[in-house]
PDB file of C-alpha atoms in Angstrom:
ATOM      1  CA  GLU A   1      15.335  -6.779   5.866  1.00 52.00           C
ATOM      2  CA  THR A   2      12.697  -5.707   8.362  1.00 63.00           C
ATOM      3  CA  GLY A   3      15.081  -4.534  11.065  1.00 92.00           C
ATOM      4  CA  VAL A   4      13.624  -6.927  13.629  1.00 95.00           C
ATOM      5  CA  THR A   5      13.763 -10.607  12.741  1.00 95.00           C
ATOM      6  CA  GLN A   6      11.916 -13.337  14.613  1.00 96.00           C
ATOM      7  CA  THR A   7      12.360 -17.093  14.326  1.00 96.00           C
ATOM      8  CA  PRO A   8      10.647 -19.426  13.994  1.00 96.00           C
ATOM      9  CA  ARG A   9       7.614 -17.941  12.238  1.00 95.00           C
ATOM     10  CA  HIS A  10       5.500 -20.899  13.338  1.00 96.00           C
ATOM     11  CA  LEU A  11       5.935 -23.296  16.227  1.00 95.00           C
ATOM     12  CA  VAL A  12       3.798 -26.196  17.397  1.00 94.00           C
ATOM     13  CA  MET A  13       4.680 -27.769  20.706  1.00 91.00           C
ATOM     14  CA  GLY A  14       3.290 -30.116  23.281  1.00 88.00           C
ATOM     15  CA  MET A  15       2.730 -29.105  26.870  1.00 86.00           C
ATOM     16  CA  THR A  16       5.827 -30.944  28.058  1.00 85.00           C
ATOM     17  CA  ASN A  17       8.204 -29.599  25.418  1.00 87.00           C
ATOM     18  CA  LYS A  18      10.898 -26.982  25.863  1.00 92.00           C
ATOM     19  CA  LYS A  19      11.369 -24.557  22.999  1.00 94.00           C
ATOM     20  CA  SER A  20      12.708 -21.052  22.435  1.00 96.00           C
ATOM     21  CA  LEU A  21      11.709 -18.063  20.362  1.00 97.00           C
ATOM     22  CA  LYS A  22      14.455 -15.856  18.997  1.00 98.00           C
ATOM     23  CA  CYS A  23      14.480 -12.185  18.130  1.00 97.00           C
ATOM     24  CA  GLU A  24      17.285 -10.167  16.550  1.00 97.00           C
ATOM     25  CA  GLN A  25      17.309  -6.456  15.825  1.00 96.00           C
ATOM     26  CA  HIS A  26      19.620  -4.759  13.347  1.00 92.00           C
ATOM     27  CA  LEU A  27      18.711  -1.191  14.236  1.00 93.00           C
ATOM     28  CA  GLY A  28      21.180  -0.386  17.004  1.00 91.00           C
ATOM     29  CA  HIS A  29      18.350   0.082  19.488  1.00 91.00           C
ATOM     30  CA  ASN A  30      18.942  -0.193  23.226  1.00 87.00           C
ATOM     31  CA  ALA A  31      15.596  -1.640  24.332  1.00 89.00           C
ATOM     32  CA  MET A  32      13.823  -4.861  23.384  1.00 92.00           C
ATOM     33  CA  TYR A  33      10.360  -6.165  24.221  1.00 93.00           C
ATOM     34  CA  TRP A  34       8.147  -9.233  24.119  1.00 95.00           C
ATOM     35  CA  TYR A  35       4.442  -8.711  23.459  1.00 95.00           C
ATOM     36  CA  LYS A  36       1.705 -11.350  23.360  1.00 95.00           C
ATOM     37  CA  GLN A  37      -1.141 -11.081  20.850  1.00 95.00           C
ATOM     38  CA  SER A  38      -4.050 -13.412  21.584  1.00 92.00           C
ATOM     39  CA  ALA A  39      -7.092 -13.873  19.398  1.00 84.00           C
ATOM     40  CA  LYS A  40      -9.560 -11.910  21.455  1.00 76.00           C
ATOM     41  CA  LYS A  41      -7.431  -9.703  23.661  1.00 82.00           C
ATOM     42  CA  PRO A  42      -5.427  -6.529  23.042  1.00 84.00           C
ATOM     43  CA  LEU A  43      -1.680  -6.859  22.726  1.00 90.00           C
ATOM     44  CA  GLU A  44      -0.076  -7.355  26.113  1.00 91.00           C
ATOM     45  CA  LEU A  45       3.417  -6.340  27.140  1.00 91.00           C
ATOM     46  CA  MET A  46       5.300  -9.258  28.689  1.00 93.00           C
ATOM     47  CA  PHE A  47       8.912  -8.218  29.222  1.00 92.00           C
ATOM     48  CA  VAL A  48      11.165  -5.214  28.660  1.00 89.00           C
ATOM     49  CA  TYR A  49      14.949  -5.132  28.476  1.00 89.00           C
ATOM     50  CA  ASN A  50      16.981  -1.925  28.506  1.00 81.00           C
ATOM     51  CA  PHE A  51      20.685  -2.273  27.792  1.00 76.00           C
ATOM     52  CA  LYS A  52      20.359  -6.048  28.414  1.00 75.00           C
ATOM     53  CA  GLU A  53      18.776  -5.537  31.844  1.00 77.00           C
ATOM     54  CA  GLN A  54      15.202  -6.601  32.475  1.00 78.00           C
ATOM     55  CA  THR A  55      13.251  -3.549  33.536  1.00 76.00           C
ATOM     56  CA  GLU A  56       9.729  -4.907  33.429  1.00 77.00           C
ATOM     57  CA  ASN A  57       8.047  -8.244  33.962  1.00 78.00           C
ATOM     58  CA  ASN A  58       4.348  -7.743  33.480  1.00 77.00           C
ATOM     59  CA  SER A  59       3.235 -10.525  35.836  1.00 84.00           C
ATOM     60  CA  VAL A  60       4.144 -13.200  33.338  1.00 91.00           C
ATOM     61  CA  PRO A  61       4.037 -16.862  34.516  1.00 92.00           C
ATOM     62  CA  SER A  62       7.408 -18.466  35.122  1.00 92.00           C
ATOM     63  CA  ARG A  63       6.845 -20.954  32.297  1.00 94.00           C
ATOM     64  CA  PHE A  64       7.964 -18.039  30.097  1.00 95.00           C
ATOM     65  CA  SER A  65      11.612 -17.197  30.663  1.00 94.00           C
ATOM     66  CA  PRO A  66      13.255 -14.325  28.768  1.00 94.00           C
ATOM     67  CA  GLU A  67      16.943 -13.992  28.048  1.00 95.00           C
ATOM     68  CA  CYS A  68      18.790 -11.003  26.621  1.00 94.00           C
ATOM     69  CA  PRO A  69      22.480 -11.842  26.059  1.00 93.00           C
ATOM     70  CA  ASN A  70      23.188  -8.530  24.314  1.00 91.00           C
ATOM     71  CA  SER A  71      21.327  -5.490  23.032  1.00 88.00           C
ATOM     72  CA  SER A  72      20.689  -7.103  19.653  1.00 93.00           C
ATOM     73  CA  HIS A  73      19.282 -10.470  20.719  1.00 96.00           C
ATOM     74  CA  LEU A  74      16.298 -11.497  22.787  1.00 96.00           C
ATOM     75  CA  PHE A  75      15.011 -14.978  23.521  1.00 97.00           C
ATOM     76  CA  LEU A  76      11.830 -16.298  25.043  1.00 97.00           C
ATOM     77  CA  HIS A  77      12.286 -19.764  26.521  1.00 96.00           C
ATOM     78  CA  LEU A  78       9.109 -21.799  26.760  1.00 95.00           C
ATOM     79  CA  HIS A  79       8.550 -24.691  29.161  1.00 93.00           C
ATOM     80  CA  THR A  80       5.436 -26.666  30.126  1.00 92.00           C
ATOM     81  CA  LEU A  81       3.096 -24.286  28.386  1.00 92.00           C
ATOM     82  CA  GLN A  82      -0.691 -24.519  28.412  1.00 93.00           C
ATOM     83  CA  PRO A  83      -3.029 -24.501  25.406  1.00 92.00           C
ATOM     84  CA  GLU A  84      -4.189 -21.008  26.407  1.00 92.00           C
ATOM     85  CA  ASP A  85      -0.636 -19.797  25.782  1.00 94.00           C
ATOM     86  CA  SER A  86      -1.212 -20.279  22.066  1.00 95.00           C
ATOM     87  CA  ALA A  87      -0.803 -16.828  20.532  1.00 96.00           C
ATOM     88  CA  LEU A  88       1.308 -14.632  18.316  1.00 96.00           C
ATOM     89  CA  TYR A  89       4.430 -13.505  20.166  1.00 97.00           C
ATOM     90  CA  LEU A  90       5.789 -10.225  18.902  1.00 96.00           C
ATOM     91  CA  CYS A  91       9.246  -8.890  19.537  1.00 96.00           C
ATOM     92  CA  ALA A  92      10.015  -5.187  19.286  1.00 95.00           C
ATOM     93  CA  SER A  93      12.936  -2.856  19.774  1.00 94.00           C
ATOM     94  CA  SER A  94      13.188   0.871  20.343  1.00 90.00           C
ATOM     95  CA  GLN A  95      15.404   3.846  20.883  1.00 82.00           C
ATOM     96  CA  GLU A  96      14.207   6.973  22.598  1.00 68.00           C
ATOM     97  CA  ASP A  97      13.477   9.707  20.065  1.00 63.00           C
ATOM     98  CA  SER A  98      15.650  12.664  21.046  1.00 60.00           C
ATOM     99  CA  ARG A  99      13.237  15.166  19.485  1.00 62.00           C
ATOM    100  CA  SER A 100      10.031  14.079  21.154  1.00 60.00           C
ATOM    101  CA  GLY A 101      11.160  11.788  23.954  1.00 64.00           C
ATOM    102  CA  ALA A 102       8.879   9.060  22.677  1.00 70.00           C
ATOM    103  CA  ASN A 103       9.997   5.474  22.424  1.00 77.00           C
ATOM    104  CA  VAL A 104       9.038   4.441  18.924  1.00 85.00           C
ATOM    105  CA  LEU A 105       8.805   0.667  18.695  1.00 91.00           C
ATOM    106  CA  THR A 106       9.758  -1.361  15.642  1.00 92.00           C
ATOM    107  CA  PHE A 107       8.124  -4.778  15.601  1.00 94.00           C
ATOM    108  CA  GLY A 108       9.084  -8.100  14.113  1.00 94.00           C
ATOM    109  CA  ALA A 109       6.635 -10.276  12.167  1.00 93.00           C
ATOM    110  CA  GLY A 110       5.964 -12.479  15.166  1.00 95.00           C
ATOM    111  CA  SER A 111       6.177 -16.157  16.040  1.00 96.00           C
ATOM    112  CA  ARG A 112       2.867 -17.987  15.867  1.00 96.00           C
ATOM    113  CA  LEU A 113       2.815 -20.489  18.735  1.00 96.00           C
ATOM    114  CA  THR A 114       0.364 -23.362  19.025  1.00 95.00           C
ATOM    115  CA  VAL A 115       0.384 -25.437  22.198  1.00 93.00           C
ATOM    116  CA  LEU A 116      -1.287 -28.824  21.880  1.00 91.00           C
TER     117      LEU A 116
ATOM    118  CA  ALA B   1      -4.955   3.040  34.587  1.00 76.00           C
ATOM    119  CA  GLN B   2      -4.931   4.050  30.978  1.00 84.00           C
ATOM    120  CA  THR B   3      -7.280   2.359  28.540  1.00 91.00           C
ATOM    121  CA  VAL B   4      -7.690   2.520  24.776  1.00 96.00           C
ATOM    122  CA  THR B   5     -10.961   1.723  23.045  1.00 96.00           C
ATOM    123  CA  GLN B   6     -11.592   1.068  19.375  1.00 96.00           C
ATOM    124  CA  SER B   7     -15.325   0.654  18.949  1.00 95.00           C
ATOM    125  CA  GLN B   8     -15.299  -0.487  15.318  1.00 95.00           C
ATOM    126  CA  PRO B   9     -14.192  -4.135  15.041  1.00 94.00           C
ATOM    127  CA  GLU B  10     -14.521  -4.143  11.250  1.00 96.00           C
ATOM    128  CA  MET B  11     -14.796  -1.548   8.503  1.00 97.00           C
ATOM    129  CA  SER B  12     -14.694  -1.523   4.740  1.00 97.00           C
ATOM    130  CA  VAL B  13     -14.075   1.166   2.139  1.00 97.00           C
ATOM    131  CA  GLN B  14     -13.962   1.347  -1.618  1.00 97.00           C
ATOM    132  CA  GLU B  15     -10.618   1.887  -3.239  1.00 97.00           C
ATOM    133  CA  ALA B  16      -9.758   5.592  -3.665  1.00 97.00           C
ATOM    134  CA  GLU B  17     -12.280   6.688  -1.057  1.00 97.00           C
ATOM    135  CA  THR B  18     -11.689   8.048   2.436  1.00 98.00           C
ATOM    136  CA  VAL B  19     -12.255   6.195   5.690  1.00 98.00           C
ATOM    137  CA  THR B  20     -11.959   7.227   9.330  1.00 98.00           C
ATOM    138  CA  LEU B  21     -11.119   4.838  12.148  1.00 98.00           C
ATOM    139  CA  SER B  22     -12.118   5.817  15.674  1.00 98.00           C
ATOM    140  CA  CYS B  23     -10.141   5.620  18.887  1.00 98.00           C
ATOM    141  CA  THR B  24     -10.808   6.925  22.353  1.00 98.00           C
ATOM    142  CA  TYR B  25      -8.604   6.661  25.384  1.00 97.00           C
ATOM    143  CA  ASP B  26      -8.688   7.391  29.057  1.00 95.00           C
ATOM    144  CA  THR B  27      -5.889   8.921  31.075  1.00 92.00           C
ATOM    145  CA  SER B  28      -5.400  11.436  33.844  1.00 90.00           C
ATOM    146  CA  GLU B  29      -2.046  12.547  32.441  1.00 88.00           C
ATOM    147  CA  SER B  30      -1.634  15.764  30.479  1.00 88.00           C
ATOM    148  CA  ASN B  31       1.327  14.666  28.396  1.00 88.00           C
ATOM    149  CA  TYR B  32       1.532  11.399  26.493  1.00 90.00           C
ATOM    150  CA  TYR B  33       1.995   9.876  23.058  1.00 92.00           C
ATOM    151  CA  LEU B  34      -0.532   8.306  20.744  1.00 95.00           C
ATOM    152  CA  PHE B  35       0.147   5.960  17.856  1.00 96.00           C
ATOM    153  CA  TRP B  36      -1.591   4.157  15.060  1.00 97.00           C
ATOM    154  CA  TYR B  37      -0.046   0.866  14.009  1.00 96.00           C
ATOM    155  CA  LYS B  38      -1.025  -1.236  11.015  1.00 96.00           C
ATOM    156  CA  GLN B  39      -0.819  -5.042  10.962  1.00 95.00           C
ATOM    157  CA  PRO B  40      -1.316  -6.537   7.484  1.00 93.00           C
ATOM    158  CA  PRO B  41      -1.754 -10.284   6.900  1.00 88.00           C
ATOM    159  CA  SER B  42       2.045 -10.610   6.975  1.00 84.00           C
ATOM    160  CA  ARG B  43       1.672  -9.867  10.741  1.00 87.00           C
ATOM    161  CA  GLN B  44       4.379  -7.194  10.696  1.00 87.00           C
ATOM    162  CA  MET B  45       3.225  -4.375  12.966  1.00 91.00           C
ATOM    163  CA  ILE B  46       4.050  -1.143  11.156  1.00 94.00           C
ATOM    164  CA  LEU B  47       3.957   2.363  12.604  1.00 94.00           C
ATOM    165  CA  VAL B  48       1.553   4.520  10.610  1.00 96.00           C
ATOM    166  CA  ILE B  49       1.554   7.796  12.493  1.00 95.00           C
ATOM    167  CA  ARG B  50       2.212   9.253  15.929  1.00 93.00           C
ATOM    168  CA  GLN B  51       1.096  12.293  17.875  1.00 94.00           C
ATOM    169  CA  GLU B  52       2.567  14.047  20.883  1.00 91.00           C
ATOM    170  CA  ALA B  53      -0.217  15.279  23.166  1.00 91.00           C
ATOM    171  CA  TYR B  54       1.519  18.584  23.803  1.00 89.00           C
ATOM    172  CA  LYS B  55       1.293  19.405  20.099  1.00 88.00           C
ATOM    173  CA  GLN B  56      -2.024  20.887  19.049  1.00 84.00           C
ATOM    174  CA  GLN B  57      -1.346  20.380  15.362  1.00 91.00           C
ATOM    175  CA  ASN B  58      -2.681  17.125  13.967  1.00 94.00           C
ATOM    176  CA  ALA B  59      -0.009  14.783  12.623  1.00 93.00           C
ATOM    177  CA  THR B  60      -0.030  13.829   8.951  1.00 94.00           C
ATOM    178  CA  GLU B  61       1.928  11.249   6.960  1.00 93.00           C
ATOM    179  CA  ASN B  62       1.098  11.319   3.263  1.00 95.00           C
ATOM    180  CA  ARG B  63      -2.416   9.830   2.936  1.00 97.00           C
ATOM    181  CA  PHE B  64      -2.747   9.299   6.674  1.00 97.00           C
ATOM    182  CA  SER B  65      -3.818  11.995   9.088  1.00 97.00           C
ATOM    183  CA  VAL B  66      -5.239  12.137  12.577  1.00 97.00           C
ATOM    184  CA  ASN B  67      -7.919  14.172  14.283  1.00 97.00           C
ATOM    185  CA  PHE B  68      -6.606  14.612  17.805  1.00 97.00           C
ATOM    186  CA  GLN B  69      -9.182  16.005  20.208  1.00 96.00           C
ATOM    187  CA  LYS B  70      -7.419  16.186  23.555  1.00 95.00           C
ATOM    188  CA  ALA B  71     -10.359  17.366  25.619  1.00 94.00           C
ATOM    189  CA  ALA B  72     -12.561  14.616  24.229  1.00 96.00           C
ATOM    190  CA  LYS B  73      -9.696  12.080  24.476  1.00 96.00           C
ATOM    191  CA  SER B  74     -10.256  11.097  20.903  1.00 97.00           C
ATOM    192  CA  PHE B  75      -7.641  10.132  18.323  1.00 97.00           C
ATOM    193  CA  SER B  76      -9.142   9.100  14.968  1.00 98.00           C
ATOM    194  CA  LEU B  77      -7.197   8.062  11.887  1.00 98.00           C
ATOM    195  CA  LYS B  78      -8.225   9.232   8.438  1.00 98.00           C
ATOM    196  CA  ILE B  79      -7.001   7.357   5.394  1.00 98.00           C
ATOM    197  CA  SER B  80      -7.439   9.265   2.151  1.00 97.00           C
ATOM    198  CA  ASP B  81      -7.388   7.741  -1.332  1.00 97.00           C
ATOM    199  CA  SER B  82      -7.562   4.224   0.133  1.00 97.00           C
ATOM    200  CA  GLN B  83      -5.451   1.590  -1.586  1.00 97.00           C
ATOM    201  CA  LEU B  84      -5.727  -2.185  -1.629  1.00 96.00           C
ATOM    202  CA  GLY B  85      -2.481  -2.347   0.327  1.00 95.00           C
ATOM    203  CA  ASP B  86      -4.153  -0.515   3.196  1.00 97.00           C
ATOM    204  CA  THR B  87      -6.119  -3.678   3.987  1.00 97.00           C
ATOM    205  CA  ALA B  88      -4.955  -4.579   7.487  1.00 96.00           C
ATOM    206  CA  MET B  89      -5.787  -4.508  11.148  1.00 96.00           C
ATOM    207  CA  TYR B  90      -5.237  -1.065  12.661  1.00 97.00           C
ATOM    208  CA  PHE B  91      -4.321  -0.575  16.281  1.00 97.00           C
ATOM    209  CA  CYS B  92      -4.507   2.609  18.282  1.00 97.00           C
ATOM    210  CA  ALA B  93      -1.980   2.779  21.102  1.00 96.00           C
ATOM    211  CA  PHE B  94      -1.131   5.008  24.066  1.00 94.00           C
ATOM    212  CA  MET B  95       2.212   5.563  25.743  1.00 91.00           C
ATOM    213  CA  SER B  96       2.896   7.496  28.889  1.00 86.00           C
ATOM    214  CA  PRO B  97       6.169   9.421  29.031  1.00 78.00           C
ATOM    215  CA  TYR B  98       6.305   8.648  32.724  1.00 71.00           C
ATOM    216  CA  SER B  99       6.952   5.008  31.946  1.00 60.00           C
ATOM    217  CA  GLY B 100      10.499   6.019  31.165  1.00 57.00           C
ATOM    218  CA  ASN B 101      12.098   3.728  28.671  1.00 50.00           C
ATOM    219  CA  THR B 102       9.733   0.839  29.209  1.00 60.00           C
ATOM    220  CA  GLY B 103       8.015   1.480  25.898  1.00 72.00           C
ATOM    221  CA  LYS B 104       4.804   0.282  27.427  1.00 83.00           C
ATOM    222  CA  LEU B 105       2.234   0.667  24.696  1.00 89.00           C
ATOM    223  CA  ILE B 106      -1.386   0.278  25.734  1.00 91.00           C
ATOM    224  CA  PHE B 107      -3.220  -1.063  22.692  1.00 94.00           C
ATOM    225  CA  GLY B 108      -6.840  -0.951  21.648  1.00 95.00           C
ATOM    226  CA  GLN B 109      -8.634  -4.038  20.417  1.00 94.00           C
ATOM    227  CA  GLY B 110      -7.979  -3.217  16.786  1.00 95.00           C
ATOM    228  CA  THR B 111     -10.106  -2.430  13.734  1.00 96.00           C
ATOM    229  CA  THR B 112      -9.975  -4.684  10.687  1.00 96.00           C
ATOM    230  CA  LEU B 113     -10.100  -2.566   7.540  1.00 97.00           C
ATOM    231  CA  GLN B 114     -10.967  -4.082   4.177  1.00 97.00           C
ATOM    232  CA  VAL B 115     -10.302  -2.001   1.075  1.00 97.00           C
ATOM    233  CA  LYS B 116     -12.482  -3.202  -1.791  1.00 97.00           C
ATOM    234  CA  PRO B 117     -11.577  -2.820  -5.461  1.00 95.00           C
TER     235      PRO B 117
END
């Protein structure tokens, strides 16, 4: 049990499809994140949810739609994606460390998305 | 804006030897957090070590240690007694405390480390 579980591990979709990525954390954390990892770019933060409320949208196109129904679950709904959206999508969760104040993120294994 | 640079795209080391991965960053803040994450072929991003900038003492975690040079804005990772399981991509990351709870990690480009038997 990794603590943060992502499904599916692999997804292939056409540009007109609608699909969703799911993330579940079993750590009791209060914040959840979506990161995008492309082949030749550093990891990019997409969305942040704190206590189910979206606190950051890092200029992500509207074809990506996040949903956080509770503190343990996070979805990324995908609609009319482009081939350049093909990437590894990583979910993470965190709880502020009371000793240092740092948010230490725990990541899932990612969902590998290919858009045809 | 903060940036993180890892200038070594690929490195290799013989099993049981020591290797150092480089990381530099740019920030105007005096307090922040630095991290090294490891991503093996399984894709799971795993925290290796972290450092609070206000602490002068270098962080250590078993075979992993850092050389934190605040004035030079350098944060290198040393892996001692390298093991085959250390083969992975290593990411250096920066977090500002002023981002509140956003957990906004600024990542470097990553260094692929190959441990050879």
